[in-house]
Coordinates of C-alpha atoms (C1' of nucleotides) in Angstrom, one line a residue:
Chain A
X1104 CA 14.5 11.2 -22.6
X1105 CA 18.0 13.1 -22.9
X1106 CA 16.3 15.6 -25.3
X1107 CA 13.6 16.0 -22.9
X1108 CA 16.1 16.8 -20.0
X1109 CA 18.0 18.9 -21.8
X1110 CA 14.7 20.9 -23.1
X1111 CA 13.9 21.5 -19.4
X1112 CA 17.5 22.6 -18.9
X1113 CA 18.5 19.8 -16.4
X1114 CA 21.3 17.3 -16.8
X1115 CA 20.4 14.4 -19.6
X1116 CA 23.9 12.6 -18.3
X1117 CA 21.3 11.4 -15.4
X1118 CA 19.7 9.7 -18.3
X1119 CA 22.9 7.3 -18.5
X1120 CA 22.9 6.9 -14.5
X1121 CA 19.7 5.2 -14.7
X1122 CA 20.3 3.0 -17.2
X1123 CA 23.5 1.7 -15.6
X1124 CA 21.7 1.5 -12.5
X1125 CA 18.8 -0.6 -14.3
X1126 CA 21.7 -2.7 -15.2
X1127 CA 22.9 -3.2 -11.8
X1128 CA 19.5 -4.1 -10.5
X1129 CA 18.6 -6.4 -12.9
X1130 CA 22.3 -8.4 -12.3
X1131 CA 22.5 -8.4 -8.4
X1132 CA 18.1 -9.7 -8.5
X1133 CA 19.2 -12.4 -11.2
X1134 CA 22.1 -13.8 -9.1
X1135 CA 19.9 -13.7 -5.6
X1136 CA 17.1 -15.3 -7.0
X1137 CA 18.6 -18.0 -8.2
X1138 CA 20.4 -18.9 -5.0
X1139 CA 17.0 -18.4 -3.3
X1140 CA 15.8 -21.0 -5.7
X1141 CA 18.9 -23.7 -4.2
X1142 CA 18.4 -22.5 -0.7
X1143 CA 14.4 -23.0 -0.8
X1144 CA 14.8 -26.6 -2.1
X1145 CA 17.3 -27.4 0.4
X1146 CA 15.5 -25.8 3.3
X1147 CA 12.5 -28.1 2.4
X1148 CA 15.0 -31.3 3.0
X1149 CA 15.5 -30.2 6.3
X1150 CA 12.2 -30.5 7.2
X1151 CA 12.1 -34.0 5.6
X1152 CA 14.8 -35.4 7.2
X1153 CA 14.1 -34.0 10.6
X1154 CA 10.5 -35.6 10.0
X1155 CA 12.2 -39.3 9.1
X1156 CA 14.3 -38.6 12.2
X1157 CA 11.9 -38.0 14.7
X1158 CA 9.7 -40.7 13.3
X1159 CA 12.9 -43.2 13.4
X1160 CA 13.2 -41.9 17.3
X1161 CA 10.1 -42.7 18.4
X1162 CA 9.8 -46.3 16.5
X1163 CA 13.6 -46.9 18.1
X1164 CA 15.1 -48.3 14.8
X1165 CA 18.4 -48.3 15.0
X1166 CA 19.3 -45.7 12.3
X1167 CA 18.4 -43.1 14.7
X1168 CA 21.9 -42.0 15.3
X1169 CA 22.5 -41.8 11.7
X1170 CA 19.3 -40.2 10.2
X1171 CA 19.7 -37.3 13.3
X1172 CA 23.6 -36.4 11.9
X1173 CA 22.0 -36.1 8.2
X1174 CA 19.6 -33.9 9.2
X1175 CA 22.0 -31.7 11.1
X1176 CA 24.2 -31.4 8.4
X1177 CA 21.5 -30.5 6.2
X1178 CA 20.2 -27.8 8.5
X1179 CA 23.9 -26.3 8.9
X1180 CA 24.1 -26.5 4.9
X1181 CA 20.5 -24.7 4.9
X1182 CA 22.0 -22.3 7.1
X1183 CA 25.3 -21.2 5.2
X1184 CA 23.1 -20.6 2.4
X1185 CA 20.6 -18.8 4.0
X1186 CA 23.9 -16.3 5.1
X1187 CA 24.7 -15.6 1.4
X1188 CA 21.3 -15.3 0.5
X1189 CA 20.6 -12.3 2.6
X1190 CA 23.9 -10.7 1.8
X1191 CA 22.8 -10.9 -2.1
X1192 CA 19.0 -9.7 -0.9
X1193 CA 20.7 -6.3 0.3
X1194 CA 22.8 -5.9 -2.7
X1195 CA 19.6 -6.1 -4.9
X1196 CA 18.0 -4.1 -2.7
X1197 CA 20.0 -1.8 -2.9
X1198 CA 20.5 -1.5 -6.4
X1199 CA 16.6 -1.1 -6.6
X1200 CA 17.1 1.9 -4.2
X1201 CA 19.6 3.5 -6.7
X1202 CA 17.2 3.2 -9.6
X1203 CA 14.6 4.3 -7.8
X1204 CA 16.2 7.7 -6.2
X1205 CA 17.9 8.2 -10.3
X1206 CA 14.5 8.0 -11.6
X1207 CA 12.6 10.3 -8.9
X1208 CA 15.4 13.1 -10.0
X1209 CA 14.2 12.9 -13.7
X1210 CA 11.0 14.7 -14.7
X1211 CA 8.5 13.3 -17.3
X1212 CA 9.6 13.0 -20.5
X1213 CA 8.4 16.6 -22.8
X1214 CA 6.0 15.8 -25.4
X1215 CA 7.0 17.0 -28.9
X1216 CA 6.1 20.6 -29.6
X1217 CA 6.9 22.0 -25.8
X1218 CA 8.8 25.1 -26.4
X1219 CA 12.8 24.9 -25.0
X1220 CA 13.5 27.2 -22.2
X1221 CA 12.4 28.5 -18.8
X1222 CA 9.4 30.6 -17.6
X1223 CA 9.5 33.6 -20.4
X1224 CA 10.0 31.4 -23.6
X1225 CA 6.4 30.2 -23.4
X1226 CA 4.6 30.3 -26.9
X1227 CA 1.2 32.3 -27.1
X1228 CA -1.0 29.9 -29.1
X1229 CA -4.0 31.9 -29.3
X1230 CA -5.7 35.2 -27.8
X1231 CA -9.0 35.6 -27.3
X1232 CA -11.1 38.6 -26.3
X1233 CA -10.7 42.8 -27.1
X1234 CA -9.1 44.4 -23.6
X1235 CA -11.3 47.5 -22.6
X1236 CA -10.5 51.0 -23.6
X1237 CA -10.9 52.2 -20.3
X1238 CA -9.6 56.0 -21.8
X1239 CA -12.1 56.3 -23.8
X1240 CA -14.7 55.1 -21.7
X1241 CA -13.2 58.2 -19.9
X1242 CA -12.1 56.8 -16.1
X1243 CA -9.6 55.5 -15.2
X1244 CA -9.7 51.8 -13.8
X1245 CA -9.6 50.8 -10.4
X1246 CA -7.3 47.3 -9.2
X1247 CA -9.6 44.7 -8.1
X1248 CA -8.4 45.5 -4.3
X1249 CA -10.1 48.9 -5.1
X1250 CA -13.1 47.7 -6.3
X1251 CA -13.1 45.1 -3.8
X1252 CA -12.7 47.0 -0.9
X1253 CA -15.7 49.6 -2.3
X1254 CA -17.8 46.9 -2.3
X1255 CA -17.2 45.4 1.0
X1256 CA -16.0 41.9 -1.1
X1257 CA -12.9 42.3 0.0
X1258 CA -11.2 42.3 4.0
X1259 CA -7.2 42.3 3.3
X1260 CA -6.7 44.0 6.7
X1261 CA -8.5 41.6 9.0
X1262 CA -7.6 39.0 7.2
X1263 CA -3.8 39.5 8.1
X1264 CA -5.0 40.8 11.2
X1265 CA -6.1 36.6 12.0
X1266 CA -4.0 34.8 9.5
X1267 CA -1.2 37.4 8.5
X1268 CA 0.1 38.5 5.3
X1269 CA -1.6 36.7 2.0
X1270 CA -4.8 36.2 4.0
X1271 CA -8.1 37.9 3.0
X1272 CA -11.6 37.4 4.0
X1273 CA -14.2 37.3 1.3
X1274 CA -17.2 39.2 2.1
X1275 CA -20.9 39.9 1.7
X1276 CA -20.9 40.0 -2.5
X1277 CA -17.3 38.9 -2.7
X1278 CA -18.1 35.8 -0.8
X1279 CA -21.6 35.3 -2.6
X1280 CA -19.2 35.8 -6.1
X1281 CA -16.7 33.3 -5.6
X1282 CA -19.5 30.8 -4.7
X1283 CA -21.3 31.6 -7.7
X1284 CA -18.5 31.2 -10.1
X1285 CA -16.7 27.6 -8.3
X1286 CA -20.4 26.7 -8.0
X1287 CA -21.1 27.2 -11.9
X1288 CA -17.6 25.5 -12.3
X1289 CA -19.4 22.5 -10.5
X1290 CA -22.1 22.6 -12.5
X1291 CA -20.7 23.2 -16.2
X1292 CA -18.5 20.2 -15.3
X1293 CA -21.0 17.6 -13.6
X1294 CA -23.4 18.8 -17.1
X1295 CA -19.9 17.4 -19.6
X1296 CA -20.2 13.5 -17.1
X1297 CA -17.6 14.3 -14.3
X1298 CA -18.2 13.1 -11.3
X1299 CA -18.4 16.1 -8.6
X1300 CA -16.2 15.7 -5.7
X1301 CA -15.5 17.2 -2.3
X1302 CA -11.8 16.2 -1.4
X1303 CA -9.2 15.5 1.4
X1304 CA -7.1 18.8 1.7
X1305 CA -4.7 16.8 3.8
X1306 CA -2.8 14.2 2.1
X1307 CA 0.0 11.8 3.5
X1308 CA 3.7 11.4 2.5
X1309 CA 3.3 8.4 0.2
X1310 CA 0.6 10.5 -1.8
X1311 CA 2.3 13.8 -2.0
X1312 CA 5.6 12.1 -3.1
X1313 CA 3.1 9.9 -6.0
X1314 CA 1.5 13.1 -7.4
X1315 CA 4.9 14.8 -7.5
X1316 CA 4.8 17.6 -5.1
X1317 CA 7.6 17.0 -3.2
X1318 CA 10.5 17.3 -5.7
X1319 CA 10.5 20.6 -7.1
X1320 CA 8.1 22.5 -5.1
X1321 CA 8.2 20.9 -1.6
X1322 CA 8.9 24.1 -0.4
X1323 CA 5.5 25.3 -1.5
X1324 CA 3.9 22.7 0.9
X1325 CA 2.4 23.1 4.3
X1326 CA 3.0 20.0 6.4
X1327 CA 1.6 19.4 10.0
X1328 CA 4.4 18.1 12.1
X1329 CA 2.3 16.8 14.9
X1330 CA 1.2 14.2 12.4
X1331 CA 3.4 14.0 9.3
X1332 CA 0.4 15.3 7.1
X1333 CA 0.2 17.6 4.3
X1334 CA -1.7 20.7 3.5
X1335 CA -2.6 20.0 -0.5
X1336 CA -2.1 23.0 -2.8
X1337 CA -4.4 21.8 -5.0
X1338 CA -6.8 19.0 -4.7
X1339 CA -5.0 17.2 -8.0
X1340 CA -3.1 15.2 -5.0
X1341 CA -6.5 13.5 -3.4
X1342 CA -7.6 13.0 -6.9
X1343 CA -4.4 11.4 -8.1
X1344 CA -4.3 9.1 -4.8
X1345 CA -8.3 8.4 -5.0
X1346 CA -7.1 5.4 -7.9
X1347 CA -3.9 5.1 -6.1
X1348 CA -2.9 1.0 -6.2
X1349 CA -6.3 -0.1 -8.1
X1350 CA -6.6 -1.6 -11.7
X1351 CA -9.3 0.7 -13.2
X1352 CA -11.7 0.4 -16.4
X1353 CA -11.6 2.6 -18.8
X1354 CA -13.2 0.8 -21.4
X1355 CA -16.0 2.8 -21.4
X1356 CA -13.7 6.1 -21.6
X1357 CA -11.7 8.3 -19.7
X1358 CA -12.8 8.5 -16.0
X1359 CA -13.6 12.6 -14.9
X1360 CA -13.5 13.9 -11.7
X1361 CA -14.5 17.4 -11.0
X1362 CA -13.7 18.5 -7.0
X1363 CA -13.8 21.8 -5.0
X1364 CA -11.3 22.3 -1.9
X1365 CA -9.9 25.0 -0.7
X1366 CA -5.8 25.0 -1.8
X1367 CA -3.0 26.1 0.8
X1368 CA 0.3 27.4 -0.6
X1369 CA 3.7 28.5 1.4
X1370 CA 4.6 31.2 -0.9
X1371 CA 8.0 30.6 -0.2
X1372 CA 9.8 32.1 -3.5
X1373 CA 7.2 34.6 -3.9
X1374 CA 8.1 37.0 -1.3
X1375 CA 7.2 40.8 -2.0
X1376 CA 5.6 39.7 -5.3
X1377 CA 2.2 40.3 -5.7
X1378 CA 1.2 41.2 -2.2
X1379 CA -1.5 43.4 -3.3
X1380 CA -5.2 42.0 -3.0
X1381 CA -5.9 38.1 -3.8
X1382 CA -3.7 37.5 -6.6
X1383 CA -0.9 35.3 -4.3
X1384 CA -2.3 34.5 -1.4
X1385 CA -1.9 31.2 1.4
X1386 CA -5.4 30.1 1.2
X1387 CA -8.0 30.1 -1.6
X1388 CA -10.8 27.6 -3.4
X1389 CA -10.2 26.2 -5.9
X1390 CA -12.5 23.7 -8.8
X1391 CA -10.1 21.2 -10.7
X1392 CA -10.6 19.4 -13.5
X1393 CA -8.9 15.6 -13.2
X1394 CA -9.0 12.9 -15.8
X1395 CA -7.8 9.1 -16.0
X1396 CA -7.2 8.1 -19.5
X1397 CA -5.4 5.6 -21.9
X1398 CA -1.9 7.2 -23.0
X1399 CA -2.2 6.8 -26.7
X1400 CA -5.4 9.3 -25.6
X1401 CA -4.1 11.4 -23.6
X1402 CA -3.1 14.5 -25.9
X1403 CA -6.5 14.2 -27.4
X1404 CA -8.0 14.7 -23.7
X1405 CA -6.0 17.5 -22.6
X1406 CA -7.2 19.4 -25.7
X1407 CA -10.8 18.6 -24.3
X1408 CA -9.7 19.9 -20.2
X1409 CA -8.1 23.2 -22.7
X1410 CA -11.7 23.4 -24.5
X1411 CA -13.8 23.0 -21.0
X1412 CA -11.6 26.2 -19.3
X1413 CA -12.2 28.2 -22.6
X1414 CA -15.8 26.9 -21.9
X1415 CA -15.8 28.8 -18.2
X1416 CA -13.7 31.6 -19.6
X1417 CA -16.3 32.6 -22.0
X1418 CA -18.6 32.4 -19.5
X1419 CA -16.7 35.6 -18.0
X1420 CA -16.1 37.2 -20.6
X1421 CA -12.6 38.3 -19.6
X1422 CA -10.0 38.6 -22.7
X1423 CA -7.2 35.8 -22.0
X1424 CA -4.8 34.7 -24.2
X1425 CA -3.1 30.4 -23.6
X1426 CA 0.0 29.6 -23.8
X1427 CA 1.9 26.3 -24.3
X1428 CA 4.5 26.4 -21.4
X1429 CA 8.3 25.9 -21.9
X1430 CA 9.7 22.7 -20.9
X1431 CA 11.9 24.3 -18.2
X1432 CA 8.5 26.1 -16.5
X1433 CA 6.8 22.5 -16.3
X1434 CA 6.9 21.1 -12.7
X1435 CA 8.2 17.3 -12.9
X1436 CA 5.1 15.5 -13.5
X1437 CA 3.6 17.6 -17.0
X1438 CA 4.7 16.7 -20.0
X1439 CA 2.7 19.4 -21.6
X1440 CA 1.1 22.6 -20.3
X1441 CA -1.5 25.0 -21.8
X1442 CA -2.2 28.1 -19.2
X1443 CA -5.1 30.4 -20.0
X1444 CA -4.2 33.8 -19.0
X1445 CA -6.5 36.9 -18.4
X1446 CA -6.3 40.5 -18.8
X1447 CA -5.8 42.3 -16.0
X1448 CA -6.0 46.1 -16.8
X1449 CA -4.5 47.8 -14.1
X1450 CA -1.2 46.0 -14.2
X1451 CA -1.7 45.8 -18.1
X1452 CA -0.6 42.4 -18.7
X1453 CA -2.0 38.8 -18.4
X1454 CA -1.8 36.8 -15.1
X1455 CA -2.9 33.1 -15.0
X1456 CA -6.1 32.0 -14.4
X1457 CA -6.0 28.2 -15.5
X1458 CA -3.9 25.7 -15.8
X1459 CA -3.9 22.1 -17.7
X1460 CA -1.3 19.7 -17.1
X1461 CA -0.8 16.2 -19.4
X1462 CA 1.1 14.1 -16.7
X1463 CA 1.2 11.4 -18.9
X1464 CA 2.0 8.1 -17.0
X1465 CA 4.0 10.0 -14.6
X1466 CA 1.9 10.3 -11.4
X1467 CA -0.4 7.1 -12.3
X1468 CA 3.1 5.3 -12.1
X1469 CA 4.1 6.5 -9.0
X1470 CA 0.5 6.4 -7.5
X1471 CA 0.1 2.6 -9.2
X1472 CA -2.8 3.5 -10.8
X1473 CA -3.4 0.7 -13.8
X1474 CA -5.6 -0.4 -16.1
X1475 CA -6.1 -3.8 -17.7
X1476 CA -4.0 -4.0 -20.5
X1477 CA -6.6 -4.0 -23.8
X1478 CA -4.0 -4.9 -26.2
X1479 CA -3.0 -8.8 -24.1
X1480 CA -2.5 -10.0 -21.0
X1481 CA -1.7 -8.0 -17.7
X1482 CA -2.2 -4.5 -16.5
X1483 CA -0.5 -1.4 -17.9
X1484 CA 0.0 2.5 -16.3
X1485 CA -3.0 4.9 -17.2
X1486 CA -2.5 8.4 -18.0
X1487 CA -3.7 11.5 -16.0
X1488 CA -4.5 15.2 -16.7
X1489 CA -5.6 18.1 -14.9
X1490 CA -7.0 21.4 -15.3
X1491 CA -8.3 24.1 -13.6
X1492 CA -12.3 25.5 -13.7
X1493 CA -12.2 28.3 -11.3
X1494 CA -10.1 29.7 -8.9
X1495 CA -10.5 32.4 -6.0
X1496 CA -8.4 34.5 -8.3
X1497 CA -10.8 34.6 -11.0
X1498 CA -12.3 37.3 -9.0
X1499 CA -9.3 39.4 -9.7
X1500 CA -10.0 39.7 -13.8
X1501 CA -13.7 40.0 -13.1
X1502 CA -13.9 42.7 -10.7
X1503 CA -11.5 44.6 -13.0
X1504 CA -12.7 44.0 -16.8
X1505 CA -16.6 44.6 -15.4
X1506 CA -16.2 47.5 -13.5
X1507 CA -18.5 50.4 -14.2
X1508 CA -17.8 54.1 -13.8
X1509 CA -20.1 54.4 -11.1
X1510 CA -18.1 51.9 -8.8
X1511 CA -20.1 49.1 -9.4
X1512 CA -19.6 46.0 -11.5
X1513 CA -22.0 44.3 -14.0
X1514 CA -22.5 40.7 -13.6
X1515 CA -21.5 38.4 -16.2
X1516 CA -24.7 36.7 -17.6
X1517 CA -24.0 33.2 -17.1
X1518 CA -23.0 33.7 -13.7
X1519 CA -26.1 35.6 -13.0
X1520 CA -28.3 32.3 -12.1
X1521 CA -25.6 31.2 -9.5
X1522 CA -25.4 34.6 -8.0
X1523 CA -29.1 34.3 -6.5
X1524 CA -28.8 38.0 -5.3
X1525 CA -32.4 38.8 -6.5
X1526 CA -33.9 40.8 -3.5
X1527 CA -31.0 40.0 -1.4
X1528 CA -30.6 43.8 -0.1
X1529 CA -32.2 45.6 -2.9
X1530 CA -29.2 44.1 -5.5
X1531 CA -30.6 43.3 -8.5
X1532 CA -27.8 40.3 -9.7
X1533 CA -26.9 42.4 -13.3
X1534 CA -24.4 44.3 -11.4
X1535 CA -23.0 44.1 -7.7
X1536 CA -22.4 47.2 -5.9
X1537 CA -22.8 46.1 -1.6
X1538 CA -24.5 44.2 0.4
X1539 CA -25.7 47.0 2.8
Chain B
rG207 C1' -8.4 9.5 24.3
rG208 C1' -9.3 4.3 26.8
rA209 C1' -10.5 -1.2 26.2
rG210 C1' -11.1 -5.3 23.0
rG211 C1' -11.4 -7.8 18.2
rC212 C1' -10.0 -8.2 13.1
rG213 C1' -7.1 -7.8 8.1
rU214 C1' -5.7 -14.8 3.6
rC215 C1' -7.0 -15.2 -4.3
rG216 C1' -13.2 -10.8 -7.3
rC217 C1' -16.6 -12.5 -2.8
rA218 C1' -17.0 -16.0 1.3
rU219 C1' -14.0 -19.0 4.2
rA220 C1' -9.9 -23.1 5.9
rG221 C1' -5.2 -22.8 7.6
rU222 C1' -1.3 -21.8 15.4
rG223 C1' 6.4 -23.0 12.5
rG224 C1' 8.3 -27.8 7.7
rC225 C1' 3.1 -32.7 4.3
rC226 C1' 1.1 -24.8 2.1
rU227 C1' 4.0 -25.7 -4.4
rA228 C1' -2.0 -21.6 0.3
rG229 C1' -7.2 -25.8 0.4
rU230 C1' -12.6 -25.4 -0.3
rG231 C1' -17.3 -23.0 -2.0
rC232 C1' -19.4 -19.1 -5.0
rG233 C1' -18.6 -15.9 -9.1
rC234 C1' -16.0 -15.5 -13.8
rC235 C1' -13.4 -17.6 -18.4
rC236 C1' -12.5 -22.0 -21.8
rG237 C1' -13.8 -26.9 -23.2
rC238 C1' -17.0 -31.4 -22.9
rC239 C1' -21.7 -33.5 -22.3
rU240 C1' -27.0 -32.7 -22.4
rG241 C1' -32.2 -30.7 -27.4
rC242 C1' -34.1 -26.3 -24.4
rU243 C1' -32.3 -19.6 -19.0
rA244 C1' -30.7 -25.6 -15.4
rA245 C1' -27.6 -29.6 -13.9
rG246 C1' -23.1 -32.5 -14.5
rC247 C1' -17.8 -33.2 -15.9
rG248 C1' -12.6 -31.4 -16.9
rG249 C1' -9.4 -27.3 -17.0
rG250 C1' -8.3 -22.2 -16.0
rU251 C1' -8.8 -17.7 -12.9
rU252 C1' -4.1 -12.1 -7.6
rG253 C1' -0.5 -8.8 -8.7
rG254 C1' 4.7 -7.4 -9.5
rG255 C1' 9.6 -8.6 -11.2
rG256 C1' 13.5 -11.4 -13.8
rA257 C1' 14.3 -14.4 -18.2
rU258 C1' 12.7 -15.1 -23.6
rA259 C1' 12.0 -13.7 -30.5
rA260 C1' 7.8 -15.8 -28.0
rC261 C1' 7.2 -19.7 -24.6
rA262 C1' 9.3 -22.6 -20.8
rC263 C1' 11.3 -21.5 -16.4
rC264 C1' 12.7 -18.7 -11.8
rC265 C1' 11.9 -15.0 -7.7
rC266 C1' 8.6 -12.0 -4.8
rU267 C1' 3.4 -11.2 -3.1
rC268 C1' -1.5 -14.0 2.9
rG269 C1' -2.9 -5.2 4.9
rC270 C1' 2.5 -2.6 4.8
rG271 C1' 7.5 -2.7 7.0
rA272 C1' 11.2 -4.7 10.1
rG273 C1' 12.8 -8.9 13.2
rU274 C1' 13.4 -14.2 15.2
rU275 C1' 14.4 -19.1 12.5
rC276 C1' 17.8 -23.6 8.4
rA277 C1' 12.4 -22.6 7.4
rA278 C1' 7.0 -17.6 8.8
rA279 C1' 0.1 -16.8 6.4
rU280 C1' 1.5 -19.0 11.3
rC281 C1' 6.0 -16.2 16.5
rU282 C1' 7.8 -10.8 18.0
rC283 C1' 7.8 -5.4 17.2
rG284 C1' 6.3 -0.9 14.5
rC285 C1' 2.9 1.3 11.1
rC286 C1' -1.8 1.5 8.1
rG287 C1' -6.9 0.3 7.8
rC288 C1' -11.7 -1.7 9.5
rC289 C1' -15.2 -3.3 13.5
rU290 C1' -17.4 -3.2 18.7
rC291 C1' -17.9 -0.8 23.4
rC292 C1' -16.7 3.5 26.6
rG293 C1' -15.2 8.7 27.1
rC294 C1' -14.9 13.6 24.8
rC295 C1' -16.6 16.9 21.0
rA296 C1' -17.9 20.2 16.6

RNA sequence: GGAGGCGUCGCAUAGUGGCCUAGUGCGCCCGCCUGCUAAGCGGGUUGGGGAUAACACCCCUCGCGAGUUCAAAUCUCGCCGCCUCCGCCA
């Protein structure tokens, strides 16, 4: 766990914090439970002898007198006790609350491998794909804003015109595209046994704070004040909270979940980056990959999420490359992270277009998200992954890598059937050019 | 938005301040009995934490959180959720 701190170039000495406050915790709940023990059994006297004291009353015997002054004095005895009791209740209270505010400030612990560093000392594990020669093609490449705009897929203006900067409309082919891809994300997904979903894209506190989006990038959040809600950035928070507090069975396998929801995101750091076109923008839709699995299988499964995006990116047939972020670049929750990357010619340089996240037993442990333990009695923490299947920004590499000369762009072939443009205003669905 | 009702062990229910260490039925698990998919009998069956080599044992948990009390499933307040009716509205 030090190592892992230090990888991710935070402090490890919290590391030794927690443990001392574990220590203090377990001492201050040790000393008040057994006083609660000696005040329970003597608070269940009083009721005894106030019962052989009334009953003595009302039969007139004559050691009334004396059986009322026992009682009171064990009553004032329960009370003393009682006095202490709470005192010691706080303390160990308390010391839980330490623990638990050390422990929030720690992210998961790095799986073996992660490169050491921040965002630029990623390792490229593989590249996939030829980028086009666009000179000798013989034009020169238009940005997907360009292309966009030419094709009446893209409204930048009007959209800041309603929602203001980072807001876009998608239109006519542009809408029809980013349907067609999310929608062939559904499908590819629902065909591998997930279980399609249409999520909450507002979440409350307790489920925010479980899938870990309010340490590091609470900034990046939207939250209604009117009724302490949360805009989600991605809908990995309503899947994370849709186990949150049961015991699930996994016996069979991990449990998939595959959901579309539109993603909302402050920008706050990001300003006068990427303000051109769709790239960074407040609002866009978004198909995510989730998975509940045992731990001891959790790398395993988060080579599988890796292989369904290469799956989807294939389908595209964009040139990416993946990369194995570095610890520093991992948000709290991950313990690993592979992002696929794309090609994007006019800025001549891969931006991301996936991400796949190994939380480990991170969020399930915050969220309380078990499973019957298979090796003995009682329950035990399940793992969770994520990864991305399509994003509004996919349309970004697209548009680019498949534009023509003549302004229009061909159609990827597996995203043809999901397209249904055939007739739709004279477009044949192999390339799009408008919807006039 | 207004009015009312409700939340107890996997399910159904009992429980209106101390005999609740939460009862009962069903389901489930283990055993016994019985020659036959049954019935009967006995035991077990929420989850978390502490403790332990492992047990034993102890504490917490009756939607969640505060409070009143020597003592709370039970009384008070707040929150969450569900149901019924009315209103409004995509």
């Amino acid at each position: 766990m030090r190592a892992s701190q230090t990888a991710r170039g935070e402090d490890p000495e919290v590391v030794d914090a927690i443990l001392a406050a574990d220590e203090r915790r377990r001492g201050a709940l040790s000393e008040f439970e057994s006083l609660r023990a000696e005040q329970k059994v003597v608070s269940r006297s009083v009721g005894a002898a106030m019962g052989a004291f009334q009953k003595a009353k009302k039969a007139g015997a004559a050691d009334a007198d004396h059986l009322e002054k026992a009682a009171h004095h064990a009553r004032a005895q329960a009370g003393e006790l009682s006095e202490q009791v709470k005192s010691l209740e706080a303390d160990a209270a308390q010391a839980g609350a330490e623990l638990a505010t050390l422990l929030r400030r720690a992210g998961n612990v790095i799986i073996d491998g992660v490169p050491s560093g921040g965002e630029d000392d990623f390792a490229v594990l593989e590249t996939i794909g030829q980028a086009r020669d666009f000179a000798a093609e013989g034009f020169e490449p238009l940005d997907h804003l360009a292309i966009g705009e030419r094709l009446g897929a893209i409204d930048m203006e009007r959209g800041a015109k309603v929602g203001g900067a980072r807001f876009y409309y998608l239109t006519g082919v542009g809408a029809l595209l980013e349907l067609a891809l999310l929608n062939m994300a559904m499908a590819q997904a629902t065909a591998a046994g997930f279980t399609p979903m249409i999520t909450p894209t507002l979440a409350r506190s307790d489920i925010m704070h479980g899938a870990g989006f309010m340490d590091a990038h609470a900034e990046e959040v939207y939250r209604l004040e009117a009724d302490d809600l949360y805009l989600t950035g991605t809908s990995e928070v309503a899947l994370a909270g849709y186990h949150a507090d049961e015991i699930i069975d996994l016996t069979a396998g991990p449990q998939r979940y595959v959901a579309w929801s539109a993603c909302y995101r402050r920008e706050a750091g990001s300003h006068g980056k990427d303000t051109r076109g769709i790239i960074r923008v407040h609002q866009f839709h978004k198909v995510e990959m989730f998975s509940y699995c045992r731990p001891e299988d959790a790398e395993v499964e988060h080579q599988r999420l890796l292989d369904w995006e290469r799956e989807m990116l294939a389908k595209i047939e964009v040139p990416y490359r993946i990369i194995d972020t570095a610890a520093g670049d991992l948000g709290g929750p991950a313990a690993r992270k592979f992002d696929c990357e794309a090609w994007v010619p006019t800025q001549g340089r891969y931006r991301e277009l996936t991400s796949t996240s190994n939380c480990t037993t991170y969020q399930a442990r915050r969220l309380n998200t078990r499973e019957r333990d298979p090796n003995g009695s009682g329950t035990r923490t399940v793992a969770t992954l994520n990864g991305t299947l399509g994003t509004t920004r996919w349309l970004v590499a697209i548009l680019e890598n498949h534009q023509q000369a003549d302004g229009s762009v061909r159609v990827p072939e597996a995203l043809r059937p999901f397209l249904g443009l055939d007739g739709a205003g004279g477009q044949r669905s192999s390339t799009v050019t408008s919807m006039a």
